[in-house]
mmCIF file of C-alpha atoms and ligand atoms in Angstrom:
data_model
loop_
_atom_site.group_PDB
_atom_site.id
_atom_site.type_symbol
_atom_site.label_atom_id
_atom_site.label_comp_id
_atom_site.label_asym_id
_atom_site.label_seq_id
_atom_site.Cartn_x
_atom_site.Cartn_y
_atom_site.Cartn_z
ATOM 1 C CA MET A 485 124.049 -8.393 -59.375
ATOM 2 C CA ARG A 486 125.277 -7.922 -55.702
ATOM 3 C CA VAL A 487 123.761 -7.351 -52.170
ATOM 4 C CA VAL A 488 123.548 -3.729 -51.178
ATOM 5 C CA GLU A 489 122.419 -2.304 -47.699
ATOM 6 C CA GLY A 490 120.441 0.641 -46.766
ATOM 7 C CA VAL A 491 118.300 0.600 -49.870
ATOM 8 C CA GLY A 492 115.100 1.815 -47.509
ATOM 9 C CA MET A 493 112.128 -0.291 -46.742
ATOM 10 C CA PRO A 494 109.455 -0.132 -49.685
ATOM 11 C CA GLU A 495 105.841 1.015 -48.849
ATOM 12 C CA ALA A 496 102.548 -0.519 -49.728
ATOM 13 C CA GLY A 497 100.662 1.758 -51.875
ATOM 14 C CA PRO A 498 96.944 1.462 -52.532
ATOM 15 C CA GLY A 499 96.025 -2.088 -53.490
ATOM 16 C CA GLU A 500 99.220 -3.301 -52.503
ATOM 17 C CA VAL A 501 100.763 -5.504 -49.574
ATOM 18 C CA LEU A 502 103.992 -5.311 -47.926
ATOM 19 C CA VAL A 503 105.606 -8.791 -47.484
ATOM 20 C CA LYS A 504 108.718 -9.763 -45.408
ATOM 21 C CA VAL A 505 110.303 -12.208 -47.801
ATOM 22 C CA GLY A 506 110.968 -15.850 -46.535
ATOM 23 C CA ALA A 507 111.961 -17.052 -49.743
ATOM 24 C CA ALA A 508 112.459 -15.503 -53.264
ATOM 25 C CA GLY A 509 111.667 -17.411 -56.503
ATOM 26 C CA VAL A 510 114.517 -17.491 -59.034
ATOM 27 C CA ASN A 511 112.756 -17.615 -62.762
ATOM 28 C CA PHE A 512 114.040 -17.811 -66.045
ATOM 29 C CA ALA A 513 112.388 -14.265 -66.353
ATOM 30 C CA ASP A 514 115.536 -13.014 -64.087
ATOM 31 C CA VAL A 515 117.899 -14.334 -66.548
ATOM 32 C CA MET A 516 116.122 -12.619 -69.508
ATOM 33 C CA GLN A 517 115.865 -9.273 -67.261
ATOM 34 C CA THR A 518 119.578 -9.458 -66.377
ATOM 35 C CA ARG A 519 120.284 -9.765 -70.251
ATOM 36 C CA GLY A 520 118.100 -7.091 -70.943
ATOM 37 C CA LEU A 521 115.853 -9.367 -72.938
ATOM 38 C CA TYR A 522 112.613 -9.105 -71.101
ATOM 39 C CA ASP A 523 109.771 -7.157 -72.745
ATOM 40 C CA GLY A 524 109.301 -3.908 -70.906
ATOM 41 C CA GLY A 525 112.190 -4.602 -68.373
ATOM 42 C CA LEU A 526 113.671 -2.504 -65.658
ATOM 43 C CA GLU A 527 116.609 -0.202 -66.229
ATOM 44 C CA VAL A 528 119.679 -0.727 -64.003
ATOM 45 C CA PRO A 529 120.076 -0.023 -61.109
ATOM 46 C CA TYR A 530 117.133 -2.213 -59.784
ATOM 47 C CA VAL A 531 116.373 -4.524 -57.089
ATOM 48 C CA ALA A 532 115.886 -7.858 -58.829
ATOM 49 C CA GLY A 533 113.500 -10.624 -58.511
ATOM 50 C CA PHE A 534 109.778 -11.234 -59.490
ATOM 51 C CA GLU A 535 108.566 -13.637 -56.926
ATOM 52 C CA ALA A 536 108.429 -14.382 -53.390
ATOM 53 C CA ALA A 537 106.604 -15.897 -50.368
ATOM 54 C CA GLY A 538 106.410 -14.542 -47.030
ATOM 55 C CA GLU A 539 104.359 -12.707 -44.195
ATOM 56 C CA VAL A 540 102.268 -9.811 -44.845
ATOM 57 C CA VAL A 541 103.550 -6.900 -42.482
ATOM 58 C CA ASP A 542 101.514 -3.906 -43.987
ATOM 59 C CA VAL A 543 98.452 -3.552 -46.318
ATOM 60 C CA GLY A 544 97.847 -0.330 -48.302
ATOM 61 C CA ALA A 545 94.441 1.371 -48.934
ATOM 62 C CA GLU A 546 91.785 -0.587 -50.702
ATOM 63 C CA VAL A 547 93.252 -3.887 -50.084
ATOM 64 C CA HIS A 548 90.300 -6.317 -48.878
ATOM 65 C CA GLY A 549 90.426 -9.764 -47.798
ATOM 66 C CA ILE A 550 94.336 -9.914 -47.023
ATOM 67 C CA SER A 551 95.614 -8.929 -43.225
ATOM 68 C CA VAL A 552 98.881 -8.528 -41.535
ATOM 69 C CA GLY A 553 100.311 -11.777 -40.284
ATOM 70 C CA GLU A 554 98.891 -13.810 -43.089
ATOM 71 C CA ARG A 555 101.607 -15.754 -45.479
ATOM 72 C CA VAL A 556 101.324 -15.036 -49.098
ATOM 73 C CA VAL A 557 103.145 -16.077 -52.287
ATOM 74 C CA GLY A 558 102.900 -13.590 -55.195
ATOM 75 C CA THR A 559 104.697 -11.518 -57.833
ATOM 76 C CA GLY A 560 105.982 -7.751 -58.243
ATOM 77 C CA TYR A 561 109.518 -6.075 -58.494
ATOM 78 C CA GLY A 562 112.117 -6.500 -56.120
ATOM 79 C CA ALA A 563 111.748 -9.814 -54.800
ATOM 80 C CA PHE A 564 115.444 -10.546 -54.108
ATOM 81 C CA ALA A 565 115.416 -8.508 -50.611
ATOM 82 C CA GLU A 566 114.159 -8.529 -47.131
ATOM 83 C CA TYR A 567 111.055 -6.834 -47.806
ATOM 84 C CA MET A 568 109.024 -6.596 -51.088
ATOM 85 C CA VAL A 569 105.624 -4.965 -52.222
ATOM 86 C CA MET A 570 103.122 -6.909 -54.243
ATOM 87 C CA GLY A 571 100.081 -6.172 -55.776
ATOM 88 C CA ALA A 572 97.351 -7.621 -53.560
ATOM 89 C CA GLY A 573 95.533 -8.960 -56.700
ATOM 90 C CA ASN A 574 98.802 -10.902 -57.538
ATOM 91 C CA VAL A 575 99.058 -12.970 -54.398
ATOM 92 C CA ALA A 576 97.817 -16.354 -52.990
ATOM 93 C CA ARG A 577 97.973 -17.818 -49.639
ATOM 94 C CA VAL A 578 100.931 -20.124 -48.657
ATOM 95 C CA PRO A 579 98.926 -23.366 -48.416
ATOM 96 C CA GLU A 580 98.265 -24.764 -44.791
ATOM 97 C CA GLY A 581 101.479 -26.255 -43.240
ATOM 98 C CA TRP A 582 103.709 -25.310 -46.324
ATOM 99 C CA ARG A 583 106.791 -23.264 -45.707
ATOM 100 C CA ASP A 584 107.346 -20.104 -47.511
ATOM 101 C CA GLU A 585 109.769 -21.755 -50.060
ATOM 102 C CA GLN A 586 107.636 -24.669 -50.717
ATOM 103 C CA ALA A 587 105.007 -22.267 -52.077
ATOM 104 C CA LEU A 588 107.213 -20.739 -54.582
ATOM 105 C CA GLY A 589 106.123 -21.312 -58.204
ATOM 106 C CA LEU A 590 102.340 -21.290 -57.269
ATOM 107 C CA VAL A 591 101.266 -18.210 -59.205
ATOM 108 C CA LEU A 592 104.021 -18.339 -61.702
ATOM 109 C CA ASN A 593 105.099 -21.895 -62.598
ATOM 110 C CA TRP A 594 102.257 -23.874 -61.945
ATOM 111 C CA ALA A 595 99.657 -21.327 -63.162
ATOM 112 C CA THR A 596 101.464 -21.189 -66.515
ATOM 113 C CA ALA A 597 101.601 -24.802 -66.769
ATOM 114 C CA LEU A 598 97.935 -25.190 -66.090
ATOM 115 C CA ALA A 599 97.058 -22.397 -68.337
ATOM 116 C CA ALA A 600 99.192 -23.926 -71.118
ATOM 117 C CA LEU A 601 97.690 -27.481 -70.565
ATOM 118 C CA LYS A 602 93.995 -26.796 -70.007
ATOM 119 C CA PRO A 603 92.195 -23.417 -71.013
ATOM 120 C CA LEU A 604 94.790 -22.984 -74.047
ATOM 121 C CA GLY A 605 96.025 -26.594 -74.942
ATOM 122 C CA GLN A 606 92.775 -28.200 -73.793
ATOM 123 C CA VAL A 607 94.335 -31.294 -73.138
ATOM 124 C CA SER A 608 92.116 -34.387 -72.354
ATOM 125 C CA ALA A 609 92.597 -37.916 -71.218
ATOM 126 C CA GLY A 610 94.120 -40.094 -73.904
ATOM 127 C CA GLN A 611 95.939 -37.317 -75.737
ATOM 128 C CA THR A 612 99.519 -36.748 -76.121
ATOM 129 C CA VAL A 613 101.526 -33.975 -74.762
ATOM 130 C CA LEU A 614 105.120 -32.889 -75.317
ATOM 131 C CA VAL A 615 106.689 -30.968 -72.577
ATOM 132 C CA HIS A 616 109.780 -29.132 -73.220
ATOM 133 C CA ALA A 617 112.352 -28.383 -70.420
ATOM 134 C CA ALA A 618 110.478 -31.000 -68.349
ATOM 135 C CA ALA A 619 112.819 -31.060 -65.545
ATOM 136 C CA GLY A 620 112.561 -27.358 -65.020
ATOM 137 C CA ALA A 621 110.277 -25.580 -62.669
ATOM 138 C CA VAL A 622 107.357 -25.080 -65.174
ATOM 139 C CA GLY A 623 108.232 -28.349 -66.801
ATOM 140 C CA GLN A 624 107.988 -30.566 -63.763
ATOM 141 C CA ALA A 625 104.614 -29.023 -62.971
ATOM 142 C CA ALA A 626 103.423 -29.523 -66.368
ATOM 143 C CA VAL A 627 104.522 -33.221 -66.306
ATOM 144 C CA ARG A 628 102.531 -33.931 -62.975
ATOM 145 C CA LEU A 629 99.404 -31.930 -64.370
ATOM 146 C CA ALA A 630 99.406 -33.659 -67.820
ATOM 147 C CA LYS A 631 99.490 -37.112 -66.046
ATOM 148 C CA HIS A 632 96.855 -36.216 -63.752
ATOM 149 C CA TYR A 633 94.681 -35.185 -66.678
ATOM 150 C CA GLY A 634 95.135 -38.540 -68.369
ATOM 151 C CA ALA A 635 97.403 -37.652 -70.945
ATOM 152 C CA THR A 636 100.707 -39.606 -72.306
ATOM 153 C CA VAL A 637 103.697 -37.320 -71.640
ATOM 154 C CA ILE A 638 106.960 -37.198 -73.677
ATOM 155 C CA GLY A 639 109.233 -34.825 -72.000
ATOM 156 C CA THR A 640 112.567 -33.368 -73.250
ATOM 157 C CA ALA A 641 115.432 -32.573 -71.016
ATOM 158 C CA SER A 642 119.298 -32.816 -70.872
ATOM 159 C CA ALA A 643 120.380 -36.367 -70.124
ATOM 160 C CA ASP A 644 121.437 -36.180 -66.671
ATOM 161 C CA LYS A 645 117.908 -35.165 -65.838
ATOM 162 C CA HIS A 646 116.197 -37.844 -67.281
ATOM 163 C CA ASP A 647 115.376 -39.750 -64.161
ATOM 164 C CA VAL A 648 113.747 -36.833 -62.464
ATOM 165 C CA VAL A 649 111.269 -36.512 -65.490
ATOM 166 C CA ARG A 650 110.637 -40.249 -65.481
ATOM 167 C CA ARG A 651 109.984 -40.193 -61.524
ATOM 168 C CA LEU A 652 107.379 -37.596 -62.241
ATOM 169 C CA GLY A 653 105.456 -39.846 -64.430
ATOM 170 C CA ALA A 654 106.518 -38.987 -67.954
ATOM 171 C CA ASP A 655 106.115 -41.872 -70.409
ATOM 172 C CA GLN A 656 109.128 -41.050 -72.542
ATOM 173 C CA VAL A 657 112.047 -38.620 -72.192
ATOM 174 C CA VAL A 658 114.063 -37.441 -74.977
ATOM 175 C CA ASP A 659 117.361 -35.801 -74.818
ATOM 176 C CA SER A 660 116.942 -32.258 -75.430
ATOM 177 C CA ARG A 661 120.684 -31.701 -76.413
ATOM 178 C CA GLU A 662 121.659 -34.829 -78.238
ATOM 179 C CA SER A 663 118.950 -36.405 -80.301
ATOM 180 C CA ASP A 664 116.898 -35.087 -83.338
ATOM 181 C CA VAL A 665 113.705 -34.439 -80.970
ATOM 182 C CA ALA A 666 111.465 -33.932 -84.132
ATOM 183 C CA SER A 667 112.269 -37.548 -85.498
ATOM 184 C CA GLU A 668 112.213 -39.190 -82.061
ATOM 185 C CA VAL A 669 108.937 -37.624 -81.019
ATOM 186 C CA LEU A 670 107.252 -38.853 -84.360
ATOM 187 C CA ARG A 671 108.887 -42.293 -83.904
ATOM 188 C CA LEU A 672 107.330 -42.440 -80.483
ATOM 189 C CA THR A 673 103.941 -41.441 -81.838
ATOM 190 C CA ASP A 674 103.869 -43.623 -84.794
ATOM 191 C CA GLY A 675 104.483 -40.628 -87.197
ATOM 192 C CA VAL A 676 101.170 -38.991 -86.080
ATOM 193 C CA GLY A 677 102.743 -36.387 -83.607
ATOM 194 C CA VAL A 678 101.372 -34.887 -80.389
ATOM 195 C CA ASP A 679 98.158 -32.892 -79.420
ATOM 196 C CA VAL A 680 99.934 -30.346 -77.382
ATOM 197 C CA VAL A 681 103.529 -28.986 -77.346
ATOM 198 C CA LEU A 682 104.493 -26.782 -74.104
ATOM 199 C CA GLU A 683 107.138 -24.634 -75.896
ATOM 200 C CA SER A 684 109.218 -22.725 -73.532
ATOM 201 C CA VAL A 685 112.484 -23.108 -75.692
ATOM 202 C CA GLY A 686 112.189 -21.570 -79.067
ATOM 203 C CA GLY A 687 115.378 -21.170 -81.138
ATOM 204 C CA GLU A 688 115.991 -24.289 -83.168
ATOM 205 C CA THR A 689 113.638 -26.178 -81.100
ATOM 206 C CA PHE A 690 110.619 -24.315 -82.210
ATOM 207 C CA ALA A 691 110.636 -25.377 -85.838
ATOM 208 C CA LYS A 692 110.826 -29.172 -84.201
ATOM 209 C CA SER A 693 107.807 -28.326 -82.122
ATOM 210 C CA LEU A 694 105.811 -27.054 -85.215
ATOM 211 C CA GLU A 695 106.970 -30.409 -87.094
ATOM 212 C CA VAL A 696 105.557 -32.618 -84.121
ATOM 213 C CA ALA A 697 102.452 -31.145 -83.513
ATOM 214 C CA LYS A 698 99.377 -33.188 -85.165
ATOM 215 C CA ARG A 699 98.320 -31.801 -88.295
ATOM 216 C CA VAL A 700 94.998 -29.740 -88.286
ATOM 217 C CA THR A 701 94.328 -30.367 -84.455
ATOM 218 C CA GLY A 702 97.780 -29.869 -82.887
ATOM 219 C CA LYS A 703 98.456 -27.077 -80.713
ATOM 220 C CA VAL A 704 101.687 -25.350 -79.957
ATOM 221 C CA VAL A 705 101.676 -23.158 -76.906
ATOM 222 C CA VAL A 706 104.350 -20.802 -76.645
ATOM 223 C CA TYR A 707 105.230 -19.432 -73.211
ATOM 224 C CA GLY A 708 109.225 -19.055 -73.194
ATOM 225 C CA VAL A 709 112.053 -18.304 -75.233
ATOM 226 C CA ALA A 710 115.036 -19.720 -73.380
ATOM 227 C CA GLY A 711 116.824 -20.700 -76.546
ATOM 228 C CA GLY A 712 116.218 -17.749 -78.659
ATOM 229 C CA GLU A 713 113.687 -16.156 -80.968
ATOM 230 C CA ALA A 714 112.344 -18.317 -83.702
ATOM 231 C CA SER A 715 109.208 -17.229 -86.353
ATOM 232 C CA VAL A 716 106.853 -19.126 -88.474
ATOM 233 C CA SER A 717 105.444 -17.539 -91.654
ATOM 234 C CA ASN A 718 101.757 -17.431 -92.960
ATOM 235 C CA TRP A 719 103.008 -19.416 -95.955
ATOM 236 C CA GLU A 720 104.226 -22.292 -93.421
ATOM 237 C CA LEU A 721 101.004 -22.206 -91.570
ATOM 238 C CA ASN A 722 98.857 -22.577 -94.651
ATOM 239 C CA PHE A 723 101.197 -25.150 -96.653
ATOM 240 C CA LYS A 724 103.518 -26.823 -94.077
ATOM 241 C CA HIS A 725 102.174 -26.581 -90.520
ATOM 242 C CA GLN A 726 98.424 -26.804 -90.476
ATOM 243 C CA ILE A 727 98.450 -26.508 -86.703
ATOM 244 C CA HIS A 728 97.493 -23.919 -83.797
ATOM 245 C CA VAL A 729 100.243 -21.537 -82.294
ATOM 246 C CA ILE A 730 98.975 -20.021 -79.034
ATOM 247 C CA GLY A 731 100.909 -17.465 -77.093
ATOM 248 C CA LEU A 732 100.896 -17.393 -73.244
ATOM 249 C CA HIS A 733 102.127 -14.813 -70.746
ATOM 250 C CA ILE A 734 100.610 -15.351 -67.311
ATOM 251 C CA GLY A 735 100.841 -11.838 -66.243
ATOM 252 C CA VAL A 736 98.872 -10.827 -69.256
ATOM 253 C CA LEU A 737 96.442 -13.531 -68.833
ATOM 254 C CA GLY A 738 95.725 -12.514 -65.236
ATOM 255 C CA GLN A 739 95.073 -8.838 -66.613
ATOM 256 C CA HIS A 740 93.226 -9.542 -69.606
ATOM 257 C CA ALA A 741 91.297 -12.812 -68.575
ATOM 258 C CA PRO A 742 90.865 -12.470 -64.646
ATOM 259 C CA GLU A 743 88.005 -14.883 -64.805
ATOM 260 C CA MET A 744 90.247 -17.366 -66.471
ATOM 261 C CA PHE A 745 93.247 -16.785 -63.771
ATOM 262 C CA ALA A 746 90.716 -17.126 -60.974
ATOM 263 C CA GLU A 747 89.627 -20.533 -62.299
ATOM 264 C CA LEU A 748 93.334 -21.458 -62.804
ATOM 265 C CA MET A 749 94.073 -20.543 -58.941
ATOM 266 C CA ALA A 750 90.674 -22.307 -57.936
ATOM 267 C CA GLU A 751 91.790 -25.496 -59.680
ATOM 268 C CA LEU A 752 95.396 -25.495 -58.285
ATOM 269 C CA ASP A 753 93.734 -25.176 -54.773
ATOM 270 C CA LYS A 754 91.910 -28.260 -55.442
ATOM 271 C CA LEU A 755 95.001 -29.978 -56.971
ATOM 272 C CA ILE A 756 96.787 -29.033 -53.635
ATOM 273 C CA GLU A 757 94.163 -30.554 -51.593
ATOM 274 C CA ILE A 758 94.215 -33.976 -53.521
ATOM 275 C CA GLY A 759 97.983 -33.968 -53.458
ATOM 276 C CA VAL A 760 98.520 -33.781 -57.166
ATOM 277 C CA TYR A 761 100.315 -30.398 -56.593
ATOM 278 C CA PRO A 762 102.698 -31.250 -53.578
ATOM 279 C CA PRO A 763 104.819 -28.957 -51.492
ATOM 280 C CA GLY A 764 107.712 -27.669 -53.395
ATOM 281 C CA GLU A 765 111.435 -28.708 -52.979
ATOM 282 C CA PRO A 766 113.414 -25.758 -54.392
ATOM 283 C CA THR A 767 117.081 -25.644 -54.295
ATOM 284 C CA VAL A 768 117.671 -22.852 -51.729
ATOM 285 C CA TYR A 769 120.543 -20.506 -51.958
ATOM 286 C CA ASP A 770 121.750 -17.670 -49.903
ATOM 287 C CA LEU A 771 120.615 -14.113 -51.229
ATOM 288 C CA ALA A 772 124.359 -13.262 -51.693
ATOM 289 C CA ASP A 773 124.682 -16.372 -54.103
ATOM 290 C CA GLY A 774 122.110 -14.854 -56.519
ATOM 291 C CA PRO A 775 124.469 -14.375 -59.254
ATOM 292 C CA LYS A 776 125.502 -18.267 -59.062
ATOM 293 C CA ALA A 777 121.687 -19.270 -59.046
ATOM 294 C CA LEU A 778 121.033 -17.064 -62.129
ATOM 295 C CA ALA A 779 124.211 -18.464 -63.830
ATOM 296 C CA GLU A 780 123.227 -22.010 -63.341
ATOM 297 C CA LEU A 781 119.767 -21.404 -64.507
ATOM 298 C CA GLU A 782 121.114 -19.800 -67.650
ATOM 299 C CA THR A 783 123.386 -22.611 -68.357
ATOM 300 C CA ARG A 784 120.913 -25.171 -68.062
ATOM 301 C CA ALA A 785 122.578 -26.878 -64.777
ATOM 302 C CA THR A 786 119.464 -26.553 -62.646
ATOM 303 C CA VAL A 787 116.642 -29.084 -62.028
ATOM 304 C CA GLY A 788 113.231 -27.903 -60.643
ATOM 305 C CA LYS A 789 112.699 -24.660 -58.802
ATOM 306 C CA ILE A 790 115.631 -22.281 -57.379
ATOM 307 C CA ALA A 791 114.902 -19.973 -54.382
ATOM 308 C CA LEU A 792 116.919 -17.400 -52.708
ATOM 309 C CA LYS A 793 116.874 -16.899 -48.837
ATOM 310 C CA PRO A 794 117.350 -13.235 -47.670
HETATM 311 N N1 NAP B 2205 105.142 -17.120 -70.340
HETATM 312 C C1 NAP B 2205 104.798 -17.001 -68.929
HETATM 313 O O1 NAP B 2205 103.991 -16.439 -68.356
HETATM 314 C C2 NAP B 2205 105.813 -17.878 -68.268
HETATM 315 C C3 NAP B 2205 106.044 -18.067 -66.746
HETATM 316 C C4 NAP B 2205 107.000 -18.829 -66.130
HETATM 317 C C5 NAP B 2205 108.055 -19.470 -67.004
HETATM 318 N N2 NAP B 2205 107.957 -18.910 -68.328
HETATM 319 C C6 NAP B 2205 109.077 -19.404 -69.122
HETATM 320 O O2 NAP B 2205 108.992 -20.912 -68.996
HETATM 321 C C7 NAP B 2205 110.386 -21.436 -69.200
HETATM 322 C C8 NAP B 2205 111.073 -22.242 -67.816
HETATM 323 O O3 NAP B 2205 111.208 -21.303 -66.947
HETATM 324 P P1 NAP B 2205 111.728 -21.866 -65.510
HETATM 325 O O4 NAP B 2205 111.906 -20.646 -64.681
HETATM 326 O O5 NAP B 2205 110.758 -22.926 -65.023
HETATM 327 O O6 NAP B 2205 113.199 -22.407 -66.052
HETATM 328 P P2 NAP B 2205 113.512 -24.121 -66.206
HETATM 329 O O7 NAP B 2205 112.731 -24.717 -67.222
HETATM 330 O O8 NAP B 2205 113.774 -24.377 -64.739
HETATM 331 O O9 NAP B 2205 115.078 -23.695 -66.903
HETATM 332 C C9 NAP B 2205 115.244 -23.690 -68.113
HETATM 333 C C10 NAP B 2205 115.491 -24.949 -68.789
HETATM 334 O O10 NAP B 2205 115.032 -24.860 -70.274
HETATM 335 C C11 NAP B 2205 116.055 -25.839 -70.763
HETATM 336 N N3 NAP B 2205 116.688 -25.294 -72.080
HETATM 337 C C12 NAP B 2205 116.532 -25.601 -73.213
HETATM 338 N N4 NAP B 2205 117.303 -24.809 -74.233
HETATM 339 C C13 NAP B 2205 117.778 -23.937 -73.335
HETATM 340 C C14 NAP B 2205 118.722 -22.874 -73.438
HETATM 341 N N5 NAP B 2205 119.187 -22.568 -74.825
HETATM 342 N N6 NAP B 2205 119.101 -21.994 -72.522
HETATM 343 C C15 NAP B 2205 118.618 -22.136 -71.521
HETATM 344 N N7 NAP B 2205 117.894 -23.048 -70.939
HETATM 345 C C16 NAP B 2205 117.404 -24.166 -71.952
HETATM 346 C C17 NAP B 2205 116.896 -26.474 -69.878
HETATM 347 O O11 NAP B 2205 116.559 -27.584 -69.535
HETATM 348 P P3 NAP B 2205 117.299 -28.953 -70.432
HETATM 349 O O12 NAP B 2205 118.677 -28.731 -70.136
HETATM 350 O O13 NAP B 2205 116.819 -30.101 -69.444
HETATM 351 O O14 NAP B 2205 116.849 -29.115 -71.686
HETATM 352 C C18 NAP B 2205 116.830 -25.562 -68.850
HETATM 353 O O15 NAP B 2205 117.194 -25.993 -67.620
HETATM 354 C C19 NAP B 2205 111.257 -20.220 -69.367
HETATM 355 O O16 NAP B 2205 111.452 -20.140 -70.876
HETATM 356 C C20 NAP B 2205 110.370 -19.145 -68.820
HETATM 357 O O17 NAP B 2205 110.768 -17.861 -69.476
HETATM 358 C C21 NAP B 2205 107.035 -18.449 -69.009
#
């Protein structure tokens, strides 16, 4: 990945808005895209980046309710750039008083964490939630949200990130690299396991997530594969893991369950208003340092949200 000039200005087509990028969000999806692991990903050469916040400078035909001059955060292709086009249906307004970079994560990280916990995980007060990668961008949102809904939260993270996870309100933090996560979580839950697992890691961790979900009622919401692919068989679901395994992709949710997505966005607005969802504090890199940012995300060296400034 490198900075190129003279690419030309993208144009807003019907149903799209053109945004002057104030800050672009770096997501694990960018790492996967770079490695050719993102389903339906782009072919090289392409302008990287899926998420940005900035000012609307043009609106295409058939766009209603968004005007030039408004600041929005949303998704599309080519976010690591000075200008990008977003589908008007994929944008939210930058909350009043927030800078562009502070709004990154609203439609990807926070919406994903909320979808995993509420409509899909159906978490309620008094339940226990296990959040993998709890110091990450989605993970931090999930810890805050789960605490707000009255759950007991167990987070996993690399040891040097445990303080961050504790400060967010997690009740327990388990070392994602050293400990036997499954035995540790079972020990912390008196052998019963947890009501909901937020599974973004996969690989060897997936089997541990299945093991610690409560028999019969426990749910494992799968929304990431940072540690690689893993599987569960029908035999295992029948005889070994009598639990619910639920898949989540926020883009597909927005497309196929638009009412649910609208409810998520309305709930996030409310959470912003009452301060449960505070302005983000991303680590900001120059656009030219994009490769460094991606490498750090890939090697588990980051905490929270990462942003690029064009
Ligand atoms: N399905 C969706 O719609 C959707 C939307 C947004 C994000 N996601 C997914 O949610 C996850 C989190 O995304 P994010 O952008 O917020 O990233 P992130 O959590 O900030 O970064 C990934 C973290 O995962 C942990 N991890 C554990 N094993 C890993 C491995 N083998 N390789 C790399 N990381 C590993 C690391 O934390 P520790 O070192 O602390 O363990 C790492 O810092 C990703 O899997 C992403 O693809 C999915």
